[in-house]
mmCIF file of C-alpha atoms in Angstrom:
data_model
loop_
_atom_site.group_PDB
_atom_site.id
_atom_site.type_symbol
_atom_site.label_atom_id
_atom_site.label_comp_id
_atom_site.label_asym_id
_atom_site.label_seq_id
_atom_site.Cartn_x
_atom_site.Cartn_y
_atom_site.Cartn_z
ATOM 1 C CA ARG A 1 -26.753 225.727 -112.289
ATOM 2 C CA ALA A 2 -26.161 223.798 -115.493
ATOM 3 C CA ALA A 3 -27.512 226.666 -117.613
ATOM 4 C CA VAL A 4 -25.232 229.172 -115.867
ATOM 5 C CA ARG A 5 -22.197 226.966 -116.390
ATOM 6 C CA ALA A 6 -23.202 226.344 -120.006
ATOM 7 C CA SER A 7 -23.255 230.118 -120.555
ATOM 8 C CA GLY A 8 -19.530 230.242 -119.851
ATOM 9 C CA ALA A 9 -19.805 231.948 -116.456
ATOM 10 C CA ALA A 10 -17.349 230.872 -113.779
ATOM 11 C CA VAL A 11 -19.169 229.405 -110.784
ATOM 12 C CA ARG A 12 -17.280 229.027 -107.518
ATOM 13 C CA GLU A 13 -19.085 226.979 -104.930
ATOM 14 C CA SER A 14 -18.062 226.827 -101.265
ATOM 15 C CA THR A 15 -16.228 230.126 -101.728
ATOM 16 C CA GLU A 16 -16.167 232.962 -99.215
ATOM 17 C CA LEU A 17 -16.332 236.541 -100.426
ATOM 18 C CA ILE A 18 -13.830 238.342 -98.185
ATOM 19 C CA ALA A 19 -13.618 241.706 -99.968
ATOM 20 C CA MET A 20 -15.191 243.503 -102.902
ATOM 21 C CA ARG A 21 -14.607 246.955 -104.353
ATOM 22 C CA PRO A 22 -15.695 248.817 -107.473
ATOM 23 C CA GLU A 23 -13.070 249.595 -110.083
ATOM 24 C CA GLY A 24 -14.181 251.502 -113.156
ATOM 25 C CA ASP A 25 -17.115 249.646 -114.687
ATOM 26 C CA ALA A 26 -16.348 246.382 -112.849
ATOM 27 C CA TRP A 27 -15.929 244.840 -109.405
ATOM 28 C CA ILE A 28 -12.756 243.372 -107.925
ATOM 29 C CA ALA A 29 -13.651 240.540 -105.578
ATOM 30 C CA THR A 30 -11.286 238.702 -103.251
ATOM 31 C CA LEU A 31 -12.361 235.113 -102.649
ATOM 32 C CA ARG A 32 -11.266 232.427 -100.197
ATOM 33 C CA ALA A 33 -11.665 228.777 -101.173
ATOM 34 C CA LYS A 34 -12.397 225.942 -98.776
ATOM 35 C CA ASP A 35 -8.677 225.053 -98.736
ATOM 36 C CA GLY A 36 -7.819 228.576 -97.521
ATOM 37 C CA SER A 37 -6.314 229.818 -100.781
ATOM 38 C CA THR A 38 -7.356 233.280 -101.981
ATOM 39 C CA ASP A 39 -7.915 234.648 -105.447
ATOM 40 C CA GLN A 40 -8.984 237.955 -106.970
ATOM 41 C CA VAL A 41 -11.420 238.154 -109.859
ATOM 42 C CA ARG A 42 -12.594 241.082 -111.965
ATOM 43 C CA ALA A 43 -16.290 240.880 -112.736
ATOM 44 C CA GLY A 44 -18.761 242.942 -114.691
ATOM 45 C CA ALA A 45 -21.542 241.382 -112.636
ATOM 46 C CA VAL A 46 -21.634 239.727 -109.229
ATOM 47 C CA VAL A 47 -24.352 237.384 -108.021
ATOM 48 C CA LEU A 48 -24.586 236.564 -104.347
ATOM 49 C CA ALA A 49 -26.595 233.379 -103.991
ATOM 50 C CA ALA A 50 -27.575 231.182 -101.073
ATOM 51 C CA GLY A 51 -29.116 227.752 -101.228
ATOM 52 C CA GLY A 52 -30.617 225.212 -98.899
ATOM 53 C CA GLY A 53 -27.269 223.484 -98.510
ATOM 54 C CA LEU A 54 -25.901 226.498 -96.661
ATOM 55 C CA GLY A 55 -28.280 226.321 -93.700
ATOM 56 C CA GLY A 56 -25.735 224.600 -91.450
ATOM 57 C CA GLU A 57 -23.021 227.145 -92.200
ATOM 58 C CA ALA A 58 -25.416 230.037 -91.641
ATOM 59 C CA ALA A 59 -26.464 228.585 -88.289
ATOM 60 C CA ARG A 60 -22.812 228.027 -87.331
ATOM 61 C CA ILE A 61 -22.019 231.729 -87.725
ATOM 62 C CA GLY A 62 -25.346 232.925 -86.329
ATOM 63 C CA GLU A 63 -26.835 234.225 -89.578
ATOM 64 C CA LYS A 64 -30.168 233.563 -91.246
ATOM 65 C CA SER A 65 -28.502 233.066 -94.620
ATOM 66 C CA ILE A 66 -25.068 233.156 -96.171
ATOM 67 C CA GLY A 67 -24.034 234.012 -99.710
ATOM 68 C CA GLY A 68 -21.867 232.252 -102.219
ATOM 69 C CA LEU A 69 -20.336 233.998 -105.191
ATOM 70 C CA ALA A 70 -20.617 233.407 -108.897
ATOM 71 C CA CYS A 71 -18.888 235.868 -111.151
ATOM 72 C CA ASP A 72 -16.900 236.197 -114.321
ATOM 73 C CA ARG A 73 -15.976 238.738 -116.903
#
């Protein structure tokens, strides 16, 4: 995580990806934060990542795993 942040990439933890669509050579992603606010980001690359800390949330919604989003352009 520290290396990704040090690279200048924006990392958004505890963020739900609610929509994503291609636009030209990028992706437009709509995100929802824990407080319910939403934001759109334009990204040249999108990384969906899940970690051990998400096991409870995955179980709550009946999934084996759940993704978080890290992206920036």
